[in-house]
Amino acid sequence: MQKSIDELNAEIDKLKADNKALKHQLEDYKNAYETIYRPESAESIMRKIGLFTEEEIQNLIMAARQSLENVCDYEPQIDENDDISRFNYESVKRFAEEMNYKKRNKELQNQHQQDCIRINDLRTAYLVTVDELAKLREQFGIGR
């Protein structure tokens, strides 16, 4: 049982139409995935809407970062004779000490990084000096 050329062409056209519909469906799925699982950042939404200028957006970002730093750097002033219970006083005191440790840890990490940079600079200077000394010895015949 052989199909005629017209029947085969009709079948090919039907498959092409199905393929086109599937491509559109795939695009819709991709767009839905992007919308659900990769939401836009607040900055990109503000830029698209056009409510804020680029400078205002940057100022808002800087203000948010500054307020976050202020919250992280908070050190409560506690007094043992306040109206809070002894347990509360101890827990708040421990929290304040922990926050202070975090701040000190951050300072020490920054200092450590600066020390490592300085050590690398000194090591480089030392190696350059040794190379220069070796060149001088070779040039003037010292140590032969």
mmCIF file of C-alpha atoms in Angstrom:
data_model
loop_
_atom_site.group_PDB
_atom_site.id
_atom_site.type_symbol
_atom_site.label_atom_id
_atom_site.label_comp_id
_atom_site.label_asym_id
_atom_site.label_seq_id
_atom_site.Cartn_x
_atom_site.Cartn_y
_atom_site.Cartn_z
ATOM 1 C CA MET A 1 0.000 0.000 0.000
ATOM 2 C CA GLN A 2 1.769 3.068 -1.232
ATOM 3 C CA LYS A 3 0.764 6.612 -0.469
ATOM 4 C CA SER A 4 0.483 9.126 -3.194
ATOM 5 C CA ILE A 5 2.766 12.153 -3.402
ATOM 6 C CA ASP A 6 -0.103 14.457 -2.439
ATOM 7 C CA GLU A 7 -0.790 12.451 0.709
ATOM 8 C CA LEU A 8 2.905 12.543 1.662
ATOM 9 C CA ASN A 9 3.080 16.304 1.068
ATOM 10 C CA ALA A 10 -0.037 16.787 3.196
ATOM 11 C CA GLU A 11 1.540 14.700 5.957
ATOM 12 C CA ILE A 12 4.774 16.734 5.748
ATOM 13 C CA ASP A 13 2.794 19.989 5.999
ATOM 14 C CA LYS A 14 0.933 18.648 9.033
ATOM 15 C CA LEU A 15 4.237 17.671 10.715
ATOM 16 C CA LYS A 16 5.697 21.124 9.971
ATOM 17 C CA ALA A 17 2.658 22.783 11.547
ATOM 18 C CA ASP A 18 2.963 20.521 14.601
ATOM 19 C CA ASN A 19 6.680 21.337 14.837
ATOM 20 C CA LYS A 20 5.942 25.076 14.675
ATOM 21 C CA ALA A 21 3.307 24.754 17.408
ATOM 22 C CA LEU A 22 5.752 22.809 19.595
ATOM 23 C CA LYS A 23 8.416 25.502 19.122
ATOM 24 C CA HIS A 24 5.953 28.178 20.275
ATOM 25 C CA GLN A 25 4.999 26.019 23.241
ATOM 26 C CA LEU A 26 8.676 25.572 24.148
ATOM 27 C CA GLU A 27 9.201 29.356 24.031
ATOM 28 C CA ASP A 28 6.213 29.829 26.345
ATOM 29 C CA TYR A 29 7.654 27.297 28.796
ATOM 30 C CA LYS A 30 11.046 28.998 28.704
ATOM 31 C CA ASN A 31 9.482 32.398 29.380
ATOM 32 C CA ALA A 32 7.424 30.986 32.244
ATOM 33 C CA TYR A 33 10.531 29.369 33.742
ATOM 34 C CA GLU A 34 12.507 32.614 33.500
ATOM 35 C CA THR A 35 9.669 34.537 35.135
ATOM 36 C CA ILE A 36 9.224 32.084 38.004
ATOM 37 C CA TYR A 37 12.749 30.948 38.795
ATOM 38 C CA ARG A 38 14.811 33.965 37.807
ATOM 39 C CA PRO A 39 12.951 37.022 39.009
ATOM 40 C CA GLU A 40 14.332 40.415 38.096
ATOM 41 C CA SER A 41 16.225 42.452 40.608
ATOM 42 C CA ALA A 42 14.612 45.495 42.157
ATOM 43 C CA GLU A 43 17.047 47.755 40.300
ATOM 44 C CA SER A 44 16.172 46.348 36.875
ATOM 45 C CA ILE A 45 12.454 46.677 37.605
ATOM 46 C CA MET A 46 12.940 50.313 38.683
ATOM 47 C CA ARG A 47 14.920 50.994 35.502
ATOM 48 C CA LYS A 48 12.227 49.429 33.303
ATOM 49 C CA ILE A 49 9.403 51.294 34.977
ATOM 50 C CA GLY A 50 11.314 54.553 34.795
ATOM 51 C CA LEU A 51 10.172 55.886 38.168
ATOM 52 C CA PHE A 52 13.726 56.596 39.289
ATOM 53 C CA THR A 53 16.774 57.944 37.539
ATOM 54 C CA GLU A 54 20.015 55.962 37.578
ATOM 55 C CA GLU A 55 21.441 58.341 40.181
ATOM 56 C CA GLU A 56 18.403 57.923 42.449
ATOM 57 C CA ILE A 57 18.661 54.135 42.177
ATOM 58 C CA GLN A 58 22.348 54.253 43.151
ATOM 59 C CA ASN A 59 21.512 56.560 46.085
ATOM 60 C CA LEU A 60 18.822 54.138 47.270
ATOM 61 C CA ILE A 61 21.252 51.224 47.053
ATOM 62 C CA MET A 62 23.902 53.137 49.010
ATOM 63 C CA ALA A 63 21.338 54.125 51.666
ATOM 64 C CA ALA A 64 20.233 50.495 52.040
ATOM 65 C CA ARG A 65 23.840 49.325 52.394
ATOM 66 C CA GLN A 66 24.566 52.048 54.952
ATOM 67 C CA SER A 67 21.526 51.127 57.052
ATOM 68 C CA LEU A 68 22.573 47.454 56.925
ATOM 69 C CA GLU A 69 26.066 48.375 58.127
ATOM 70 C CA ASN A 70 24.545 50.482 60.914
ATOM 71 C CA VAL A 71 22.468 47.510 62.059
ATOM 72 C CA CYS A 72 25.511 45.212 61.981
ATOM 73 C CA ASP A 73 27.661 47.680 63.926
ATOM 74 C CA TYR A 74 25.076 48.191 66.687
ATOM 75 C CA GLU A 75 26.456 47.775 70.193
ATOM 76 C CA PRO A 76 23.765 47.943 72.882
ATOM 77 C CA GLN A 77 24.502 49.779 76.108
ATOM 78 C CA ILE A 78 23.474 47.493 78.951
ATOM 79 C CA ASP A 79 23.419 48.046 82.652
ATOM 80 C CA GLU A 80 23.091 45.231 85.170
ATOM 81 C CA ASN A 81 20.728 47.319 87.290
ATOM 82 C CA ASP A 82 18.111 47.831 84.575
ATOM 83 C CA ASP A 83 14.580 46.524 85.007
ATOM 84 C CA ILE A 84 15.300 43.400 82.957
ATOM 85 C CA SER A 85 15.772 40.058 84.615
ATOM 86 C CA ARG A 86 19.202 38.633 85.337
ATOM 87 C CA PHE A 87 18.756 36.009 82.605
ATOM 88 C CA ASN A 88 17.886 38.648 80.038
ATOM 89 C CA TYR A 89 20.852 40.728 81.116
ATOM 90 C CA GLU A 90 23.225 37.793 80.642
ATOM 91 C CA SER A 91 21.805 36.854 77.227
ATOM 92 C CA VAL A 92 21.915 40.444 75.981
ATOM 93 C CA LYS A 93 25.443 40.797 77.330
ATOM 94 C CA ARG A 94 26.520 37.604 75.524
ATOM 95 C CA PHE A 95 24.902 38.875 72.323
ATOM 96 C CA ALA A 96 26.720 42.200 72.615
ATOM 97 C CA GLU A 97 30.021 40.411 73.213
ATOM 98 C CA GLU A 98 29.389 38.170 70.213
ATOM 99 C CA MET A 99 28.679 41.197 68.015
ATOM 100 C CA ASN A 100 31.887 42.774 69.271
ATOM 101 C CA TYR A 101 33.768 39.556 68.437
ATOM 102 C CA LYS A 102 32.341 39.618 64.923
ATOM 103 C CA LYS A 103 33.449 43.215 64.484
ATOM 104 C CA ARG A 104 36.912 42.430 65.860
ATOM 105 C CA ASN A 105 37.123 39.325 63.647
ATOM 106 C CA LYS A 106 36.352 41.463 60.597
ATOM 107 C CA GLU A 107 39.035 43.968 61.611
ATOM 108 C CA LEU A 108 41.583 41.187 62.107
ATOM 109 C CA GLN A 109 40.734 39.623 58.752
ATOM 110 C CA ASN A 110 41.308 42.972 57.046
ATOM 111 C CA GLN A 111 44.584 43.425 58.922
ATOM 112 C CA HIS A 112 45.657 39.879 57.983
ATOM 113 C CA GLN A 113 44.941 40.586 54.328
ATOM 114 C CA GLN A 114 47.024 43.779 54.469
ATOM 115 C CA ASP A 115 49.841 41.874 56.198
ATOM 116 C CA CYS A 116 49.796 39.194 53.475
ATOM 117 C CA ILE A 117 50.007 41.869 50.792
ATOM 118 C CA ARG A 118 52.939 43.496 52.602
ATOM 119 C CA ILE A 119 54.721 40.119 52.980
ATOM 120 C CA ASN A 120 54.285 39.425 49.269
ATOM 121 C CA ASP A 121 55.700 42.871 48.443
ATOM 122 C CA LEU A 122 58.694 42.276 50.710
ATOM 123 C CA ARG A 123 59.267 38.810 49.239
ATOM 124 C CA THR A 124 59.210 40.240 45.725
ATOM 125 C CA ALA A 125 61.679 42.967 46.717
ATOM 126 C CA TYR A 126 63.946 40.352 48.324
ATOM 127 C CA LEU A 127 63.904 38.142 45.213
ATOM 128 C CA VAL A 128 64.676 41.117 42.968
ATOM 129 C CA THR A 129 67.591 42.059 45.242
ATOM 130 C CA VAL A 130 68.967 38.498 45.163
ATOM 131 C CA ASP A 131 68.703 38.457 41.357
ATOM 132 C CA GLU A 132 70.532 41.775 41.103
ATOM 133 C CA LEU A 133 73.248 40.512 43.454
ATOM 134 C CA ALA A 134 73.665 37.357 41.354
ATOM 135 C CA LYS A 135 73.982 39.476 38.205
ATOM 136 C CA LEU A 136 76.644 41.675 39.865
ATOM 137 C CA ARG A 137 78.601 38.624 41.016
ATOM 138 C CA GLU A 138 78.451 37.166 37.536
ATOM 139 C CA GLN A 139 79.419 40.450 35.922
ATOM 140 C CA PHE A 140 82.364 41.279 38.193
ATOM 141 C CA GLY A 141 83.485 37.729 38.934
ATOM 142 C CA ILE A 142 82.940 37.819 42.691
ATOM 143 C CA GLY A 143 82.735 34.413 44.363
ATOM 144 C CA ARG A 144 84.531 32.444 41.635
#
